[in-house]
CSV table of C-alpha atoms in Angstrom, one decimal:
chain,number,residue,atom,x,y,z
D,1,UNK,CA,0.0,0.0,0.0
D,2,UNK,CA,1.5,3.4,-0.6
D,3,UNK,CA,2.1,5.6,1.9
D,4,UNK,CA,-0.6,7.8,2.4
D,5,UNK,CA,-0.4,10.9,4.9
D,6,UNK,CA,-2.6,12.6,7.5
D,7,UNK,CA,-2.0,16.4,6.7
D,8,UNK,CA,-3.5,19.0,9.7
D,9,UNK,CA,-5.1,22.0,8.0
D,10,UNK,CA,-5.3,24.9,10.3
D,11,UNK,CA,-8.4,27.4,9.0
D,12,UNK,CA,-7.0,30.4,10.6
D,13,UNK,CA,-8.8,34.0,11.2
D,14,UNK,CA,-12.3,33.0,11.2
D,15,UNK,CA,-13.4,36.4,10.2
D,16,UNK,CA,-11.7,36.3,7.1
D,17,UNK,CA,-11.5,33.8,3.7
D,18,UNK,CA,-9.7,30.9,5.2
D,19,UNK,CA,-12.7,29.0,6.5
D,20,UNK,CA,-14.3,28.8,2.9
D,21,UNK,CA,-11.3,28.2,1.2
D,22,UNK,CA,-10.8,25.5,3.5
D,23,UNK,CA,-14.2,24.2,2.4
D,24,UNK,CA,-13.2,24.1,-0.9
D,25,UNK,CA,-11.2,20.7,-0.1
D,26,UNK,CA,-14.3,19.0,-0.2
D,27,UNK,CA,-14.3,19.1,-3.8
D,28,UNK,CA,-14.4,15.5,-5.1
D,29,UNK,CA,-11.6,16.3,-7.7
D,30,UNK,CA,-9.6,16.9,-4.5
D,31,UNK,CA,-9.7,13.4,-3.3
D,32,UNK,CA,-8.1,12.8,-6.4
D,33,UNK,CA,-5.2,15.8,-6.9
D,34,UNK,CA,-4.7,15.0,-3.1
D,35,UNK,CA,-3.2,11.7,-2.0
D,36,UNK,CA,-3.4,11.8,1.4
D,37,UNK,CA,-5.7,12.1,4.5
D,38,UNK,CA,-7.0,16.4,5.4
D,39,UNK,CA,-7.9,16.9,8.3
D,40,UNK,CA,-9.7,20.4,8.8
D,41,UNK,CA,-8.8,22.0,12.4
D,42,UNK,CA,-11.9,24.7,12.9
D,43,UNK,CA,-15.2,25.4,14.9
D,44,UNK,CA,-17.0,22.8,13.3
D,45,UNK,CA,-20.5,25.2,13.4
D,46,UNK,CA,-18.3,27.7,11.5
D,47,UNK,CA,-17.7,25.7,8.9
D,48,UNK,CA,-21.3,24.4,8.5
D,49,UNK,CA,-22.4,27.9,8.6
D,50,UNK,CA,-20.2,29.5,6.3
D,51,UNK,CA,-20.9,26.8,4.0
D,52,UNK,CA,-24.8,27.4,4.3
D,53,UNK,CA,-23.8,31.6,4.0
D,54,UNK,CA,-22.0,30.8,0.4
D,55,UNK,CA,-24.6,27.8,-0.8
D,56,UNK,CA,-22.7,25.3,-1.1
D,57,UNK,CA,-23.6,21.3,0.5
D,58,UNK,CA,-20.7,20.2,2.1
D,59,UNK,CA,-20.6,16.8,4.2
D,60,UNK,CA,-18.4,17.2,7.9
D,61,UNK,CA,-17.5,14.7,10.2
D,62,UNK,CA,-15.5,14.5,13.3
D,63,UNK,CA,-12.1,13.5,13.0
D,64,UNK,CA,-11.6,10.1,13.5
D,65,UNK,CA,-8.3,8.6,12.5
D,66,UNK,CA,-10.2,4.6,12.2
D,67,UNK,CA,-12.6,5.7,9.5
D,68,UNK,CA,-11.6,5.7,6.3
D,69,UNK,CA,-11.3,9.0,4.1
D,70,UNK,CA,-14.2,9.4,2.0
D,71,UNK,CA,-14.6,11.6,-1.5
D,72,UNK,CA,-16.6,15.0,-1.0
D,73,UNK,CA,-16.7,14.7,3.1
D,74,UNK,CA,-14.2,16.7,5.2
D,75,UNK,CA,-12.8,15.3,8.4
D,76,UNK,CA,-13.0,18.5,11.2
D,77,UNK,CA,-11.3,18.2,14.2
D,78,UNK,CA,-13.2,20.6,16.0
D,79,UNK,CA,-11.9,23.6,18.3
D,80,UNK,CA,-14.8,25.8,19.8
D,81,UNK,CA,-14.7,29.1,19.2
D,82,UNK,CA,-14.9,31.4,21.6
D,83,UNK,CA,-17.1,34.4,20.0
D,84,UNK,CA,-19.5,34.2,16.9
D,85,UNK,CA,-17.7,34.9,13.9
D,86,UNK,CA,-19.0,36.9,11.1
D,87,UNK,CA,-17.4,37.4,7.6
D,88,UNK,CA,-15.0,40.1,7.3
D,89,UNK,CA,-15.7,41.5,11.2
D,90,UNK,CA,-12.8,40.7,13.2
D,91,UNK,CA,-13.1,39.9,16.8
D,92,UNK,CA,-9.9,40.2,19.6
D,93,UNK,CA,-12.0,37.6,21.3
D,94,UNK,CA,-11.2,34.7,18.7
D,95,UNK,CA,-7.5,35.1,19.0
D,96,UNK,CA,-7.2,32.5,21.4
D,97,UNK,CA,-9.0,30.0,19.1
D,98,UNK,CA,-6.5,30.9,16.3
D,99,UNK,CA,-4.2,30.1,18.2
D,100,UNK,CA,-5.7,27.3,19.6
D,101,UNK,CA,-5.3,25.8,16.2
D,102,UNK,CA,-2.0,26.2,15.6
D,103,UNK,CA,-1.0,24.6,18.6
D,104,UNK,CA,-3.4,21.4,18.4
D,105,UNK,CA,-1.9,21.2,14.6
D,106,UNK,CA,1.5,21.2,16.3
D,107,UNK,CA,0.8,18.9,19.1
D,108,UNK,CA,-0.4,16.4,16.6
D,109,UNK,CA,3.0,17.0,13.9
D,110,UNK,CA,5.4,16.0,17.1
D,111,UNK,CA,3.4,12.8,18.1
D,112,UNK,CA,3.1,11.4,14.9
D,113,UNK,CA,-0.4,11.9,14.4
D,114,UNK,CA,-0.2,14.1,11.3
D,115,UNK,CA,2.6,14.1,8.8
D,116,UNK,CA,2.5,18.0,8.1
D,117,UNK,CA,0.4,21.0,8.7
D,118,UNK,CA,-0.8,23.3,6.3
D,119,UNK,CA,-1.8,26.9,7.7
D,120,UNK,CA,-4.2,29.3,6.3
D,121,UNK,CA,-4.1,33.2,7.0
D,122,UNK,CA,-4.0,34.8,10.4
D,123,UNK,CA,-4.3,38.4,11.3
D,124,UNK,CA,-2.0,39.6,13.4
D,125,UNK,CA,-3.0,42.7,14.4
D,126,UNK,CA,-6.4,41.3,16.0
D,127,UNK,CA,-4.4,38.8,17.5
D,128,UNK,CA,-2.0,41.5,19.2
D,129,UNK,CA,-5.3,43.7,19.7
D,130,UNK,CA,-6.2,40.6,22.2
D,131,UNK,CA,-2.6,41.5,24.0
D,132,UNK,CA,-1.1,38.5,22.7
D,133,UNK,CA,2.5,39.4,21.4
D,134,UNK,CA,2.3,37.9,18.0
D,135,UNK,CA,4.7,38.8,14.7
D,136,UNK,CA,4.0,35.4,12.6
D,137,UNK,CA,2.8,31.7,11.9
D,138,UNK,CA,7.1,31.8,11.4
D,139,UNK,CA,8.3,32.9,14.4
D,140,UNK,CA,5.6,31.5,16.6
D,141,UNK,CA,6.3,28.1,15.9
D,142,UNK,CA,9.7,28.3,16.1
D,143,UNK,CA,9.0,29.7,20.0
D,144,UNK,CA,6.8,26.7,20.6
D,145,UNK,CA,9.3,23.9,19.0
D,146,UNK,CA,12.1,25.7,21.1
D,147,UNK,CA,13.6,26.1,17.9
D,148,UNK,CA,16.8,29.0,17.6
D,149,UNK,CA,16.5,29.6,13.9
D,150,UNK,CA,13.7,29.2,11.1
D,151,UNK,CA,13.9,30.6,7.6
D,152,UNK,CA,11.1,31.4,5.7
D,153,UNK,CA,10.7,30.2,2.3
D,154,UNK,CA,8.3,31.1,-0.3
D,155,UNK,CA,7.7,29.2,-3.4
D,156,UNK,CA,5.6,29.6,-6.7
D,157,UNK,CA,5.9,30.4,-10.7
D,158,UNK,CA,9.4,28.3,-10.8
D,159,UNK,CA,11.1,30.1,-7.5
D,160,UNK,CA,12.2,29.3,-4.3
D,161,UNK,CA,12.7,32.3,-2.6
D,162,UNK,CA,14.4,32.4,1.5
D,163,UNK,CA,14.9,35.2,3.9
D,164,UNK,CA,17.6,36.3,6.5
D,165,UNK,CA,15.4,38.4,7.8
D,166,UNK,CA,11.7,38.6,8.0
D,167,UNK,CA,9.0,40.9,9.5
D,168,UNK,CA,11.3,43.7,10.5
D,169,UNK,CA,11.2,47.5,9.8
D,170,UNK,CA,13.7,48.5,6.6
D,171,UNK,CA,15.8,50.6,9.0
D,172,UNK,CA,16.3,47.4,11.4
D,173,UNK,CA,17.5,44.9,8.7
D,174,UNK,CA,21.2,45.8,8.2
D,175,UNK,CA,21.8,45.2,11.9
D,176,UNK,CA,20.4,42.2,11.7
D,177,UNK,CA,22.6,40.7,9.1
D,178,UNK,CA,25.4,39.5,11.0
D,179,UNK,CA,27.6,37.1,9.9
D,180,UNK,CA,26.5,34.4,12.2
D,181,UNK,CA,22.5,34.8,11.2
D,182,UNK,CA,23.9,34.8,7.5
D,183,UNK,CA,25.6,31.4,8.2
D,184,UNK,CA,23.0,29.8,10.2
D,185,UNK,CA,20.5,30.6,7.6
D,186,UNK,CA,22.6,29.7,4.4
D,187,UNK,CA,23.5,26.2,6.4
D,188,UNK,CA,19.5,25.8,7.2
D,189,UNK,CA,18.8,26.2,3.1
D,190,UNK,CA,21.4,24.1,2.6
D,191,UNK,CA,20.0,21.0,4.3
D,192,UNK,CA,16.5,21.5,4.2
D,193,UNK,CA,16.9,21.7,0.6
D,194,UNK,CA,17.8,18.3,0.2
D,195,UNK,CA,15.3,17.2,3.5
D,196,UNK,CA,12.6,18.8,2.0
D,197,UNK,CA,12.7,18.8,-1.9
D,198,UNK,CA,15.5,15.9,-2.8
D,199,UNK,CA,18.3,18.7,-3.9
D,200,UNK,CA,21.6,17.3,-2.4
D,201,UNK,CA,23.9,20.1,-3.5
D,202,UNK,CA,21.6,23.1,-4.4
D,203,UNK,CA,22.7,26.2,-5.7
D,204,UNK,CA,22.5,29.0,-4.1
D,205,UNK,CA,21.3,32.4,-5.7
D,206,UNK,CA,22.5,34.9,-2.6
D,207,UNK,CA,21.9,38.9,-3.1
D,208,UNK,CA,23.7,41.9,-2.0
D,209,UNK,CA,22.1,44.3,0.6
D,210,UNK,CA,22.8,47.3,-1.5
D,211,UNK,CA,21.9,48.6,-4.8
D,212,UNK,CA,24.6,47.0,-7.1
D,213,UNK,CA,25.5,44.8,-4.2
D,214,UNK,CA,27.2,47.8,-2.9
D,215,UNK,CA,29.8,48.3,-5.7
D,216,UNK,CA,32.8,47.5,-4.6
D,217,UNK,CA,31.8,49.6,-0.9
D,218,UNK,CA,31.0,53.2,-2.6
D,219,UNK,CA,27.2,52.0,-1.6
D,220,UNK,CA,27.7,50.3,1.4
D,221,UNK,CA,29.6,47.9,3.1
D,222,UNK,CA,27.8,45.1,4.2
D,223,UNK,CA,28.4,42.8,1.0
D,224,UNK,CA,32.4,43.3,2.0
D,225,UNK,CA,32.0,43.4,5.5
D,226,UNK,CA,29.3,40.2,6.1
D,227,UNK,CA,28.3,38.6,3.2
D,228,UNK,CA,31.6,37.7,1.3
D,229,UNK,CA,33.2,36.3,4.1
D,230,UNK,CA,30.8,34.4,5.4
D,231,UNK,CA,30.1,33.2,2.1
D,232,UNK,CA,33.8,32.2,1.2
D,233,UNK,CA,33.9,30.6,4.7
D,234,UNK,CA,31.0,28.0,3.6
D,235,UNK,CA,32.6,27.6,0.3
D,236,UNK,CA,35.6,26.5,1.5
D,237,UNK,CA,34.5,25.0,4.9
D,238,UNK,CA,31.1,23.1,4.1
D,239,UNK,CA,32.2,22.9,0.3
D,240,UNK,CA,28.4,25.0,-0.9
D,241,UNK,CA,27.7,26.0,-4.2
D,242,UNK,CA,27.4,29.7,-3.2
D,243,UNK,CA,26.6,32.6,-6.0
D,244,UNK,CA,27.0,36.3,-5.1
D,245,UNK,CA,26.3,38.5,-3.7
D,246,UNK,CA,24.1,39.4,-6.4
D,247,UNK,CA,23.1,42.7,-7.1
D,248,UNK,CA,19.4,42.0,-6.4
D,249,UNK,CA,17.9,43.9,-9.5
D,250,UNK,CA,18.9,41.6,-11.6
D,251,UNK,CA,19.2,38.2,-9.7
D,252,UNK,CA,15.4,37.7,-11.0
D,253,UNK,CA,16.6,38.1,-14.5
D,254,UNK,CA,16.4,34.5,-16.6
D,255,UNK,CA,19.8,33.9,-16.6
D,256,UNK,CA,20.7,34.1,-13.3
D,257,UNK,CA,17.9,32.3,-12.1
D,258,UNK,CA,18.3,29.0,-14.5
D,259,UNK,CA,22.1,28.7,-12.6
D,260,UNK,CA,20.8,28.3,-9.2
D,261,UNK,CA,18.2,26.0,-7.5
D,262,UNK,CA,16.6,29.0,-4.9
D,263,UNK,CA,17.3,32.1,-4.1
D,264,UNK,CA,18.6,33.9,0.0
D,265,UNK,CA,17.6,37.5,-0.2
D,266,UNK,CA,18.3,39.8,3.1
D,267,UNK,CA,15.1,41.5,3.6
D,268,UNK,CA,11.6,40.4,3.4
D,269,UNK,CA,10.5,42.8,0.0
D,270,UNK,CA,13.9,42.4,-1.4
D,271,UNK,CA,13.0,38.8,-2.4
D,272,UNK,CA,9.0,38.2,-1.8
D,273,UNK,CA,8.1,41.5,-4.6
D,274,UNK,CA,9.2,39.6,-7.5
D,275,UNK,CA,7.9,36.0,-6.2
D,276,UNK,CA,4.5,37.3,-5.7
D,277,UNK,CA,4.2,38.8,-8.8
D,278,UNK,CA,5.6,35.8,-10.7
D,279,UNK,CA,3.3,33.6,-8.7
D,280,UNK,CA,0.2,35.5,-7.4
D,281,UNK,CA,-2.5,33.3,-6.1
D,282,UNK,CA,-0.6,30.2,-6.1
D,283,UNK,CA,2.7,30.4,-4.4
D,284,UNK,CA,3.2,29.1,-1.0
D,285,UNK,CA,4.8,29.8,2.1
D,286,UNK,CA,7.3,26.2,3.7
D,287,UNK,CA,9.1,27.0,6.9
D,288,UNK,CA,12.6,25.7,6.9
D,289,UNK,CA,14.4,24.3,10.3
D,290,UNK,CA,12.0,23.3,12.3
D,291,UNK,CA,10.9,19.8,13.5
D,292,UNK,CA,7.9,19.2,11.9
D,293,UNK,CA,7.0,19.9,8.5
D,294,UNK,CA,4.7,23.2,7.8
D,295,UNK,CA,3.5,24.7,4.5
D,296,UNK,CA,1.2,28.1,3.8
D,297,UNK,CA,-1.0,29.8,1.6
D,298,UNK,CA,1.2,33.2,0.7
D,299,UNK,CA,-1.8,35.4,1.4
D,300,UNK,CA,-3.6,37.6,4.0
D,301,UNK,CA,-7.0,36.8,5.1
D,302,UNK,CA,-8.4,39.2,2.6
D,303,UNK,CA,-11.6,40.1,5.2
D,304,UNK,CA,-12.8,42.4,1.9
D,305,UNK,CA,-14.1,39.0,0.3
D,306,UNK,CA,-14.8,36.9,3.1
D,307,UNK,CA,-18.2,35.4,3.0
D,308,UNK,CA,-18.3,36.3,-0.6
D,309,UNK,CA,-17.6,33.0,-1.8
D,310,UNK,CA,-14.8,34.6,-4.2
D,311,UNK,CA,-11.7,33.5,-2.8
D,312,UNK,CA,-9.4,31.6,-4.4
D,313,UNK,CA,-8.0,28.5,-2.9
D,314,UNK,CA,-4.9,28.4,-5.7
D,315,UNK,CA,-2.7,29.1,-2.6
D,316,UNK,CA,-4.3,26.2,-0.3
D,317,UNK,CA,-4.5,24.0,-2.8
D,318,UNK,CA,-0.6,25.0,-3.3
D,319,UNK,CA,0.6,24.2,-0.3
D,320,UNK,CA,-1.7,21.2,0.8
D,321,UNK,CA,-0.2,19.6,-2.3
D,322,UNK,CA,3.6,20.6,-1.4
D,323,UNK,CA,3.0,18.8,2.4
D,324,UNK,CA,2.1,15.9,1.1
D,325,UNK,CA,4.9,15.5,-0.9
D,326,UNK,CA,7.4,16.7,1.5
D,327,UNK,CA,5.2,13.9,4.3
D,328,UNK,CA,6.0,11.6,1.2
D,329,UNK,CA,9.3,12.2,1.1
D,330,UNK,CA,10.1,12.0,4.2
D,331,UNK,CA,8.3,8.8,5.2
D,332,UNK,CA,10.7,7.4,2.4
D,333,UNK,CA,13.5,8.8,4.6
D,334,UNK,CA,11.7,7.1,7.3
């Protein structure tokens, strides 16, 4: 029997589009695009009501890991809310549910119950309106797995995009690049790389901080300073196939691209502006490093269209699909 893996799908901000795009899994042409069990973690009255908002019949049962998966019926591990949640009307109440989620997803990842988790959208500023310090589905999973370092990763139209940084102000990121959060994140690429998508030796597309890569220091010294060293160090020392700095305005150019297997930018727009626009709708976010294997829609919770129905799940679909291969991958390993 092939291996067939139980992937946790976390329905995020219940105010906004991720419960109905969630819904959208119970398409029967999913059962056959996805190999693998799904496993819906929401409000399971949310769910049925949203579905009943937008028209659509959808079949939900509780989660039970005995029963058999069955075309056009999603499994729902229910988590109560703790507010009534309306389309697009966000409540600091329902933070702890959204939360709630996340951390049930997690639970189940480190005991074996699920292979991977896939998360859709979250609001942070409702959920640091409820006075819960919150920056990211990123960071606040590498706080629960106790893990030091994650890199974020996103993925769509042919790129694989990683960041040093992340959600930090522009004026904060050169600080931030120091030569031993360069390393640790080039090393974390490295090996997830082949972990997670079966690329022993990838090459690595790395860009400058500064316009031209800082030409030669006349625009800034970081690239001398940081970056070539601690890229000659790995070069020499863990023997990786290391390209750059690259002046980042034309790292997305063709060329460049088709010699590397991803891309390291240093800030979060540096890297993510020409990903999104190559892959708008349908790329995904994968967080690198940590213990469990997570993947993301690369979206907001777009509160405009919830409860319209006009959402697209490109994104969900996305990322459900790269779990299970990554599960797939590594129960192979396994």
């Amino acid at each position: 029997m092939p291996f067939l893996p139980t992937i946790a799908v976390t329905t995020g901000e219940p105010a906004g589009v991720g419960p109905e795009i969630c819904l959208q899994l119970a398409d029967p042409a999913c059962a056959q695009r996805f190999r693998a069990r799904l496993v819906l973690l929401a409000d399971r009255s949310l769910l049925a009501a949203r579905a009943a908002a937008l028209g659509r019949s959808v079949a939900l049962r509780d989660w039970d890991p005995a029963q058999p998966a069955q075309a056009g019926v999603l499994d729902v591990l229910h988590q109560p809310l703790a507010a009534v949640a309306d389309p697009g009307r966000l409540d600091p109440g329902n933070s702890p549910y959204v939360l709630a989620l996340l951390d049930r997803a997690l639970a189940g990842c480190r005991s074996g119950e699920f292979a991977a988790m896939v998360t859709a959208p979250v609001h942070k500023g409702v959920i640091n309106d409820a006075g819960i310090a919150f920056t990211g589905h990123t960071e606040y999973l590498a706080e629960r797995t106790d893990t030091p370092r994650v890199v974020m990763m996103l993925a769509g139209g042919g790129l694989r995009v990683a960041l040093v940084t992340t959600h930090l102000p522009l004026k904060d990121v050169p600080a931030a690049i120091t030569p031993r959060a360069l390393a640790e994140t080039l090393r974390i690429l490295h090996h997830e790389m082949g972990r997670k998508y079966g690329i022993a030796q990838p090459r690595i597309l790395v860009a400058g901080l500064n316009p031209h890569a800082g030409e030669g220091g006349y625009l800034g010294r970081e690239e001398i300073d940081v970056i070539i060293p601690v890229l000659d160090h790995l070069r020499a020392e863990d023997g990786m196939s290391l390209l750059g700095p690259l002046p980042a305005d034309t790292m997305f150019s063709p060329p460049v691209l088709a010699r590397g297997d991803c891309v390291l930018a240093m800030y979060h727009d540096q890297g993510l502006t020409a990903l999104k626009y190559a892959s708008f709708g349908h790329g995904i976010n994968v967080t690198l490093g940590l213990p469990i294997i997570r993947t993301s829609v690369d979206h907001g919770t777009a509160l405009a269209l919830a409860g319209a129905g006009k959402a697209d799940p490109g994104s969900l679909f996305a990322a459900v699909e790269q779990a299970i291969e990554m599960a797939k991958r590594a129960g192979a390993r396994g």
